[in-house]
Amino acid sequence: DIQMTQSPSSLSAAVGDRVTITCRASQSIGYFLNWYQQTPGKAPKLLIHGTSHLQSGVPSRFSGSGSETDFTLSISNLQPEDFATYYCQHSYRIPTTFGQGTRLEIK
Amino acid sequence: EVDLVESGGGQVQPGRSLKISCVASGFMFDDYTMHWVRQTPGKGLEWVSGISWNSNSIAYADSVRGRFTISRDNAKNSLYLQMDSLRLEDTAVYFCAKDFRGGYYDLLTHSAAPFDSWGQGTPVTVSS
């Protein structure tokens, strides 16, 4: 199975900041990389698919980039509702696997 | 609006069986591949199984293959997961999830797809 490794595991930031989360795949996955946001007690929500394509309704302060094995999720001008846990996922093939998550906390 | 509602979770002893369900609304259920994904505090998110719209393509994670059976009833807009020979490590919240990609594709030979809608989850606890 393809292993997905996120860093950092957690980070603190303030409202208005810009943050970047990194996801690394154990082998090349092209652009088959997706990002999800999850708040406590809720299901994950698809933010970005295909590395950089914003899901409908997702604010433009979210952006994604990368290719092959290295990917990033950036959030600019952090808003209070952005403090959550973020997961990357590859969709290169089955089994699809997820990163371990990055918890974004308010500083 | 897409809505996925899971049910059937609960506490069960190791070695026993449990069947969970997911009822879908707000989209053409019989046009989409559907999945089960589980989540634990320790192992995070783990894809469990997927089934094409016509049930012709089915895939399982190695951890559940031979013990779990995914199925669907398009007439009832419903997805199911029959879980047999349950183990302690199957304890998790189980989510049903809708495939981003419509139409048929072979889960075992084609690229996978993101999951664009999820249910709220149903908890399964395997404990003696």
PDB file of C-alpha atoms in Angstrom:
ATOM      1  CA  ASP A   1       0.000   0.000   0.000  1.00  0.00           C
ATOM      2  CA  ILE A   2       1.058   3.599  -0.594  1.00  0.00           C
ATOM      3  CA  GLN A   3       1.920   5.341   2.668  1.00  0.00           C
ATOM      4  CA  MET A   4       0.964   8.980   3.156  1.00  0.00           C
ATOM      5  CA  THR A   5       2.943  11.050   5.661  1.00  0.00           C
ATOM      6  CA  GLN A   6       1.817  14.492   6.779  1.00  0.00           C
ATOM      7  CA  SER A   7       3.809  17.149   8.542  1.00  0.00           C
ATOM      8  CA  PRO A   8       3.558  18.692  10.947  1.00  0.00           C
ATOM      9  CA  SER A   9       1.257  16.577  13.110  1.00  0.00           C
ATOM     10  CA  SER A  10       0.015  19.747  14.725  1.00  0.00           C
ATOM     11  CA  LEU A  11       0.560  23.470  14.467  1.00  0.00           C
ATOM     12  CA  SER A  12      -0.641  26.636  16.120  1.00  0.00           C
ATOM     13  CA  ALA A  13      -1.555  29.763  14.238  1.00  0.00           C
ATOM     14  CA  ALA A  14      -3.532  32.944  14.690  1.00  0.00           C
ATOM     15  CA  VAL A  15      -6.534  34.267  12.829  1.00  0.00           C
ATOM     16  CA  GLY A  16      -5.276  35.993   9.705  1.00  0.00           C
ATOM     17  CA  ASP A  17      -2.119  33.890   9.413  1.00  0.00           C
ATOM     18  CA  ARG A  18      -1.078  31.769   6.470  1.00  0.00           C
ATOM     19  CA  VAL A  19      -0.179  28.122   7.069  1.00  0.00           C
ATOM     20  CA  THR A  20       1.138  25.287   4.971  1.00  0.00           C
ATOM     21  CA  ILE A  21       0.703  21.564   5.537  1.00  0.00           C
ATOM     22  CA  THR A  22       2.844  19.014   3.724  1.00  0.00           C
ATOM     23  CA  CYS A  23       1.936  15.521   2.554  1.00  0.00           C
ATOM     24  CA  ARG A  24       4.427  13.023   1.164  1.00  0.00           C
ATOM     25  CA  ALA A  25       3.574   9.792  -0.652  1.00  0.00           C
ATOM     26  CA  SER A  26       5.781   6.711  -0.406  1.00  0.00           C
ATOM     27  CA  GLN A  27       5.737   6.430  -4.200  1.00  0.00           C
ATOM     28  CA  SER A  28       4.722   8.610  -7.120  1.00  0.00           C
ATOM     29  CA  ILE A  29       0.977   9.246  -7.310  1.00  0.00           C
ATOM     30  CA  GLY A  30       0.936  11.824 -10.079  1.00  0.00           C
ATOM     31  CA  TYR A  31      -1.688  14.385  -9.171  1.00  0.00           C
ATOM     32  CA  PHE A  32      -4.053  11.940  -7.421  1.00  0.00           C
ATOM     33  CA  LEU A  33      -4.011  13.777  -4.104  1.00  0.00           C
ATOM     34  CA  ASN A  34      -6.976  15.060  -2.129  1.00  0.00           C
ATOM     35  CA  TRP A  35      -7.368  17.108   1.052  1.00  0.00           C
ATOM     36  CA  TYR A  36     -10.092  16.898   3.686  1.00  0.00           C
ATOM     37  CA  GLN A  37     -11.036  19.000   6.702  1.00  0.00           C
ATOM     38  CA  GLN A  38     -12.566  17.463   9.805  1.00  0.00           C
ATOM     39  CA  THR A  39     -13.937  19.135  12.910  1.00  0.00           C
ATOM     40  CA  PRO A  40     -14.625  17.180  16.128  1.00  0.00           C
ATOM     41  CA  GLY A  41     -17.636  14.908  15.923  1.00  0.00           C
ATOM     42  CA  LYS A  42     -18.145  15.537  12.226  1.00  0.00           C
ATOM     43  CA  ALA A  43     -17.344  13.663   9.045  1.00  0.00           C
ATOM     44  CA  PRO A  44     -14.416  14.684   6.866  1.00  0.00           C
ATOM     45  CA  LYS A  45     -15.210  17.293   4.233  1.00  0.00           C
ATOM     46  CA  LEU A  46     -13.567  17.276   0.814  1.00  0.00           C
ATOM     47  CA  LEU A  47     -11.655  20.519   0.247  1.00  0.00           C
ATOM     48  CA  ILE A  48      -9.372  19.882  -2.700  1.00  0.00           C
ATOM     49  CA  HIS A  49      -9.196  17.058  -5.254  1.00  0.00           C
ATOM     50  CA  GLY A  50      -6.664  16.293  -7.922  1.00  0.00           C
ATOM     51  CA  THR A  51      -3.954  18.220  -6.035  1.00  0.00           C
ATOM     52  CA  SER A  52      -5.248  21.709  -6.750  1.00  0.00           C
ATOM     53  CA  HIS A  53      -8.951  21.667  -7.675  1.00  0.00           C
ATOM     54  CA  LEU A  54     -11.131  23.384  -5.122  1.00  0.00           C
ATOM     55  CA  GLN A  55     -14.306  21.505  -4.286  1.00  0.00           C
ATOM     56  CA  SER A  56     -17.482  23.495  -4.889  1.00  0.00           C
ATOM     57  CA  GLY A  57     -18.231  25.892  -2.058  1.00  0.00           C
ATOM     58  CA  VAL A  58     -14.726  25.841  -0.566  1.00  0.00           C
ATOM     59  CA  PRO A  59     -13.278  29.332   0.017  1.00  0.00           C
ATOM     60  CA  SER A  60     -10.469  30.478  -2.251  1.00  0.00           C
ATOM     61  CA  ARG A  61      -8.140  30.978   0.723  1.00  0.00           C
ATOM     62  CA  PHE A  62      -7.529  27.240   0.460  1.00  0.00           C
ATOM     63  CA  SER A  63      -5.085  26.097  -2.195  1.00  0.00           C
ATOM     64  CA  GLY A  64      -3.149  22.971  -3.062  1.00  0.00           C
ATOM     65  CA  SER A  65      -0.054  22.203  -5.069  1.00  0.00           C
ATOM     66  CA  GLY A  66       2.515  19.533  -5.772  1.00  0.00           C
ATOM     67  CA  SER A  67       2.999  16.414  -7.851  1.00  0.00           C
ATOM     68  CA  GLU A  68       4.459  12.904  -7.787  1.00  0.00           C
ATOM     69  CA  THR A  69       5.342  12.455  -4.100  1.00  0.00           C
ATOM     70  CA  ASP A  70       5.263  15.923  -2.496  1.00  0.00           C
ATOM     71  CA  PHE A  71       2.153  18.007  -1.948  1.00  0.00           C
ATOM     72  CA  THR A  72       1.084  21.019   0.077  1.00  0.00           C
ATOM     73  CA  LEU A  73      -2.131  22.495   1.379  1.00  0.00           C
ATOM     74  CA  SER A  74      -2.002  26.204   2.064  1.00  0.00           C
ATOM     75  CA  ILE A  75      -4.552  28.267   3.928  1.00  0.00           C
ATOM     76  CA  SER A  76      -4.239  32.025   3.796  1.00  0.00           C
ATOM     77  CA  ASN A  77      -5.965  34.559   6.030  1.00  0.00           C
ATOM     78  CA  LEU A  78      -6.983  31.914   8.578  1.00  0.00           C
ATOM     79  CA  GLN A  79     -10.557  32.206   9.813  1.00  0.00           C
ATOM     80  CA  PRO A  80     -11.927  30.839  13.107  1.00  0.00           C
ATOM     81  CA  GLU A  81     -13.791  28.054  11.265  1.00  0.00           C
ATOM     82  CA  ASP A  82     -10.519  26.804   9.717  1.00  0.00           C
ATOM     83  CA  PHE A  83      -9.186  25.449  13.008  1.00  0.00           C
ATOM     84  CA  ALA A  84      -9.670  21.749  12.459  1.00  0.00           C
ATOM     85  CA  THR A  85      -7.779  18.607  11.483  1.00  0.00           C
ATOM     86  CA  TYR A  86      -6.649  18.185   7.889  1.00  0.00           C
ATOM     87  CA  TYR A  87      -6.013  14.909   6.086  1.00  0.00           C
ATOM     88  CA  CYS A  88      -4.443  14.126   2.756  1.00  0.00           C
ATOM     89  CA  GLN A  89      -5.526  11.080   0.756  1.00  0.00           C
ATOM     90  CA  HIS A  90      -4.180   9.522  -2.413  1.00  0.00           C
ATOM     91  CA  SER A  91      -6.622   8.236  -5.035  1.00  0.00           C
ATOM     92  CA  TYR A  92      -3.971   6.707  -7.299  1.00  0.00           C
ATOM     93  CA  ARG A  93      -5.407   3.238  -6.855  1.00  0.00           C
ATOM     94  CA  ILE A  94      -7.246   1.017  -4.431  1.00  0.00           C
ATOM     95  CA  PRO A  95      -6.520   0.778  -1.573  1.00  0.00           C
ATOM     96  CA  THR A  96      -6.707   4.506  -1.129  1.00  0.00           C
ATOM     97  CA  THR A  97      -4.935   5.631   2.025  1.00  0.00           C
ATOM     98  CA  PHE A  98      -4.934   8.718   4.214  1.00  0.00           C
ATOM     99  CA  GLY A  99      -2.279  10.670   6.022  1.00  0.00           C
ATOM    100  CA  GLN A 100      -2.329  10.642   9.804  1.00  0.00           C
ATOM    101  CA  GLY A 101      -3.739  14.146  10.011  1.00  0.00           C
ATOM    102  CA  THR A 102      -2.542  17.626  10.941  1.00  0.00           C
ATOM    103  CA  ARG A 103      -4.300  19.372  13.784  1.00  0.00           C
ATOM    104  CA  LEU A 104      -4.492  23.137  13.318  1.00  0.00           C
ATOM    105  CA  GLU A 105      -4.997  24.948  16.602  1.00  0.00           C
ATOM    106  CA  ILE A 106      -5.581  28.544  17.516  1.00  0.00           C
ATOM    107  CA  LYS A 107      -2.548  30.307  18.949  1.00  0.00           C
TER     108      LYS A 107
ATOM    109  CA  GLU B   1     -28.549  18.206  -1.115  1.00  0.00           C
ATOM    110  CA  VAL B   2     -26.695  14.936  -0.645  1.00  0.00           C
ATOM    111  CA  ASP B   3     -27.474  13.155   2.607  1.00  0.00           C
ATOM    112  CA  LEU B   4     -26.000   9.892   3.871  1.00  0.00           C
ATOM    113  CA  VAL B   5     -27.328   8.397   7.088  1.00  0.00           C
ATOM    114  CA  GLU B   6     -25.639   5.388   8.677  1.00  0.00           C
ATOM    115  CA  SER B   7     -27.239   3.120  11.232  1.00  0.00           C
ATOM    116  CA  GLY B   8     -26.814  -0.242  12.892  1.00  0.00           C
ATOM    117  CA  GLY B   9     -23.673   0.328  14.904  1.00  0.00           C
ATOM    118  CA  GLY B  10     -23.331  -0.859  18.464  1.00  0.00           C
ATOM    119  CA  GLN B  11     -21.387  -3.029  20.839  1.00  0.00           C
ATOM    120  CA  VAL B  12     -20.638  -6.611  19.904  1.00  0.00           C
ATOM    121  CA  GLN B  13     -18.424  -9.357  21.274  1.00  0.00           C
ATOM    122  CA  PRO B  14     -15.318 -10.566  19.430  1.00  0.00           C
ATOM    123  CA  GLY B  15     -16.124 -13.230  16.856  1.00  0.00           C
ATOM    124  CA  ARG B  16     -19.729 -12.099  16.452  1.00  0.00           C
ATOM    125  CA  SER B  17     -21.393 -10.343  13.501  1.00  0.00           C
ATOM    126  CA  LEU B  18     -22.966  -6.974  12.844  1.00  0.00           C
ATOM    127  CA  LYS B  19     -24.535  -5.372   9.773  1.00  0.00           C
ATOM    128  CA  ILE B  20     -24.491  -1.622   9.295  1.00  0.00           C
ATOM    129  CA  SER B  21     -26.488   0.344   6.768  1.00  0.00           C
ATOM    130  CA  CYS B  22     -26.403   3.684   4.983  1.00  0.00           C
ATOM    131  CA  VAL B  23     -29.411   5.330   3.367  1.00  0.00           C
ATOM    132  CA  ALA B  24     -28.694   7.896   0.674  1.00  0.00           C
ATOM    133  CA  SER B  25     -30.735  10.784  -0.680  1.00  0.00           C
ATOM    134  CA  GLY B  26     -30.287  13.902  -2.760  1.00  0.00           C
ATOM    135  CA  PHE B  27     -28.474  12.296  -5.694  1.00  0.00           C
ATOM    136  CA  MET B  28     -28.814   9.457  -8.196  1.00  0.00           C
ATOM    137  CA  PHE B  29     -27.618   6.680  -5.901  1.00  0.00           C
ATOM    138  CA  ASP B  30     -27.580   4.100  -8.662  1.00  0.00           C
ATOM    139  CA  ASP B  31     -25.059   6.120 -10.654  1.00  0.00           C
ATOM    140  CA  TYR B  32     -22.261   6.204  -8.083  1.00  0.00           C
ATOM    141  CA  THR B  33     -19.677   3.935  -6.539  1.00  0.00           C
ATOM    142  CA  MET B  34     -19.986   3.933  -2.757  1.00  0.00           C
ATOM    143  CA  HIS B  35     -17.496   3.216   0.011  1.00  0.00           C
ATOM    144  CA  TRP B  36     -17.119   2.448   3.681  1.00  0.00           C
ATOM    145  CA  VAL B  37     -14.348   4.232   5.593  1.00  0.00           C
ATOM    146  CA  ARG B  38     -13.605   3.793   9.280  1.00  0.00           C
ATOM    147  CA  GLN B  39     -11.853   5.990  11.795  1.00  0.00           C
ATOM    148  CA  THR B  40     -10.133   5.297  15.075  1.00  0.00           C
ATOM    149  CA  PRO B  41      -8.125   7.626  17.304  1.00  0.00           C
ATOM    150  CA  GLY B  42      -5.102   5.374  16.938  1.00  0.00           C
ATOM    151  CA  LYS B  43      -5.072   4.425  13.244  1.00  0.00           C
ATOM    152  CA  GLY B  44      -6.861   7.431  11.810  1.00  0.00           C
ATOM    153  CA  LEU B  45      -8.892   7.108   8.621  1.00  0.00           C
ATOM    154  CA  GLU B  46      -8.887   3.722   6.895  1.00  0.00           C
ATOM    155  CA  TRP B  47     -10.705   2.853   3.687  1.00  0.00           C
ATOM    156  CA  VAL B  48     -12.574  -0.426   4.215  1.00  0.00           C
ATOM    157  CA  SER B  49     -14.459  -1.333   1.059  1.00  0.00           C
ATOM    158  CA  GLY B  50     -16.005   0.012  -2.134  1.00  0.00           C
ATOM    159  CA  ILE B  51     -18.749  -1.133  -4.529  1.00  0.00           C
ATOM    160  CA  SER B  52     -19.592   0.058  -8.030  1.00  0.00           C
ATOM    161  CA  TRP B  53     -23.105   1.238  -8.866  1.00  0.00           C
ATOM    162  CA  ASN B  54     -24.044  -2.107 -10.403  1.00  0.00           C
ATOM    163  CA  SER B  55     -22.183  -4.209  -7.788  1.00  0.00           C
ATOM    164  CA  ASN B  56     -19.981  -5.645 -10.549  1.00  0.00           C
ATOM    165  CA  SER B  57     -16.803  -4.254  -9.010  1.00  0.00           C
ATOM    166  CA  ILE B  58     -16.083  -4.710  -5.314  1.00  0.00           C
ATOM    167  CA  ALA B  59     -12.886  -4.179  -3.365  1.00  0.00           C
ATOM    168  CA  TYR B  60     -11.797  -4.656   0.231  1.00  0.00           C
ATOM    169  CA  ALA B  61      -8.921  -3.618   2.418  1.00  0.00           C
ATOM    170  CA  ASP B  62      -6.621  -6.500   3.316  1.00  0.00           C
ATOM    171  CA  SER B  63      -7.559  -6.040   6.980  1.00  0.00           C
ATOM    172  CA  VAL B  64     -11.200  -7.008   6.357  1.00  0.00           C
ATOM    173  CA  ARG B  65     -11.118  -9.192   3.245  1.00  0.00           C
ATOM    174  CA  GLY B  66     -12.824 -12.522   3.903  1.00  0.00           C
ATOM    175  CA  ARG B  67     -14.660 -11.197   6.981  1.00  0.00           C
ATOM    176  CA  PHE B  68     -16.634  -8.190   5.686  1.00  0.00           C
ATOM    177  CA  THR B  69     -19.119  -8.099   2.786  1.00  0.00           C
ATOM    178  CA  ILE B  70     -20.255  -4.900   1.103  1.00  0.00           C
ATOM    179  CA  SER B  71     -23.548  -4.784  -0.781  1.00  0.00           C
ATOM    180  CA  ARG B  72     -26.120  -2.312  -2.003  1.00  0.00           C
ATOM    181  CA  ASP B  73     -29.810  -2.161  -2.900  1.00  0.00           C
ATOM    182  CA  ASN B  74     -30.325   0.571  -5.468  1.00  0.00           C
ATOM    183  CA  ALA B  75     -34.113   0.283  -5.216  1.00  0.00           C
ATOM    184  CA  LYS B  76     -33.799   1.283  -1.562  1.00  0.00           C
ATOM    185  CA  ASN B  77     -30.936   3.769  -2.045  1.00  0.00           C
ATOM    186  CA  SER B  78     -29.068   1.756   0.547  1.00  0.00           C
ATOM    187  CA  LEU B  79     -25.513   0.578   1.168  1.00  0.00           C
ATOM    188  CA  TYR B  80     -24.621  -2.193   3.595  1.00  0.00           C
ATOM    189  CA  LEU B  81     -21.610  -3.678   5.343  1.00  0.00           C
ATOM    190  CA  GLN B  82     -21.924  -7.152   6.805  1.00  0.00           C
ATOM    191  CA  MET B  83     -19.163  -7.603   9.362  1.00  0.00           C
ATOM    192  CA  ASP B  84     -18.412 -11.159  10.483  1.00  0.00           C
ATOM    193  CA  SER B  85     -15.748 -12.582  12.797  1.00  0.00           C
ATOM    194  CA  LEU B  86     -15.317  -9.172  14.366  1.00  0.00           C
ATOM    195  CA  ARG B  87     -12.062  -8.383  16.134  1.00  0.00           C
ATOM    196  CA  LEU B  88     -11.122  -5.876  18.790  1.00  0.00           C
ATOM    197  CA  GLU B  89      -9.257  -3.869  16.150  1.00  0.00           C
ATOM    198  CA  ASP B  90     -12.460  -3.395  14.135  1.00  0.00           C
ATOM    199  CA  THR B  91     -13.656  -0.954  16.784  1.00  0.00           C
ATOM    200  CA  ALA B  92     -14.155   2.348  14.972  1.00  0.00           C
ATOM    201  CA  VAL B  93     -16.615   4.873  13.679  1.00  0.00           C
ATOM    202  CA  TYR B  94     -17.791   3.669  10.271  1.00  0.00           C
ATOM    203  CA  PHE B  95     -18.641   6.240   7.601  1.00  0.00           C
ATOM    204  CA  CYS B  96     -20.315   5.643   4.273  1.00  0.00           C
ATOM    205  CA  ALA B  97     -18.944   7.880   1.558  1.00  0.00           C
ATOM    206  CA  LYS B  98     -20.009   8.806  -1.957  1.00  0.00           C
ATOM    207  CA  ASP B  99     -17.521   8.539  -4.790  1.00  0.00           C
ATOM    208  CA  PHE B 100     -16.723  11.807  -6.566  1.00  0.00           C
ATOM    209  CA  ARG B 101     -16.808  10.059  -9.919  1.00  0.00           C
ATOM    210  CA  GLY B 102     -20.120   8.957 -11.413  1.00  0.00           C
ATOM    211  CA  GLY B 103     -20.636   5.983 -13.685  1.00  0.00           C
ATOM    212  CA  TYR B 104     -18.957   2.606 -13.708  1.00  0.00           C
ATOM    213  CA  TYR B 105     -15.277   1.932 -13.200  1.00  0.00           C
ATOM    214  CA  ASP B 106     -13.399  -1.150 -12.125  1.00  0.00           C
ATOM    215  CA  LEU B 107     -12.174  -0.496  -8.588  1.00  0.00           C
ATOM    216  CA  LEU B 108      -9.308  -2.949  -8.977  1.00  0.00           C
ATOM    217  CA  THR B 109      -7.830  -1.619 -12.218  1.00  0.00           C
ATOM    218  CA  HIS B 110      -8.766   2.052 -12.435  1.00  0.00           C
ATOM    219  CA  SER B 111      -7.575   4.957 -10.348  1.00  0.00           C
ATOM    220  CA  ALA B 112      -9.694   5.600  -7.284  1.00  0.00           C
ATOM    221  CA  ALA B 113     -11.610   8.805  -6.637  1.00  0.00           C
ATOM    222  CA  PRO B 114     -12.043  11.253  -3.777  1.00  0.00           C
ATOM    223  CA  PHE B 115     -15.082  11.021  -1.531  1.00  0.00           C
ATOM    224  CA  ASP B 116     -17.221  14.113  -1.912  1.00  0.00           C
ATOM    225  CA  SER B 117     -19.939  13.337   0.626  1.00  0.00           C
ATOM    226  CA  TRP B 118     -19.839  11.455   3.912  1.00  0.00           C
ATOM    227  CA  GLY B 119     -22.397  10.349   6.438  1.00  0.00           C
ATOM    228  CA  GLN B 120     -22.163  11.262  10.104  1.00  0.00           C
ATOM    229  CA  GLY B 121     -20.814   7.831  11.000  1.00  0.00           C
ATOM    230  CA  THR B 122     -22.008   4.940  13.149  1.00  0.00           C
ATOM    231  CA  PRO B 123     -19.847   3.660  16.008  1.00  0.00           C
ATOM    232  CA  VAL B 124     -18.943  -0.005  16.249  1.00  0.00           C
ATOM    233  CA  THR B 125     -17.369  -1.286  19.457  1.00  0.00           C
ATOM    234  CA  VAL B 126     -15.976  -4.811  19.614  1.00  0.00           C
ATOM    235  CA  SER B 127     -15.499  -5.743  23.235  1.00  0.00           C
ATOM    236  CA  SER B 128     -15.930  -8.714  25.497  1.00  0.00           C
TER     237      SER B 128
END
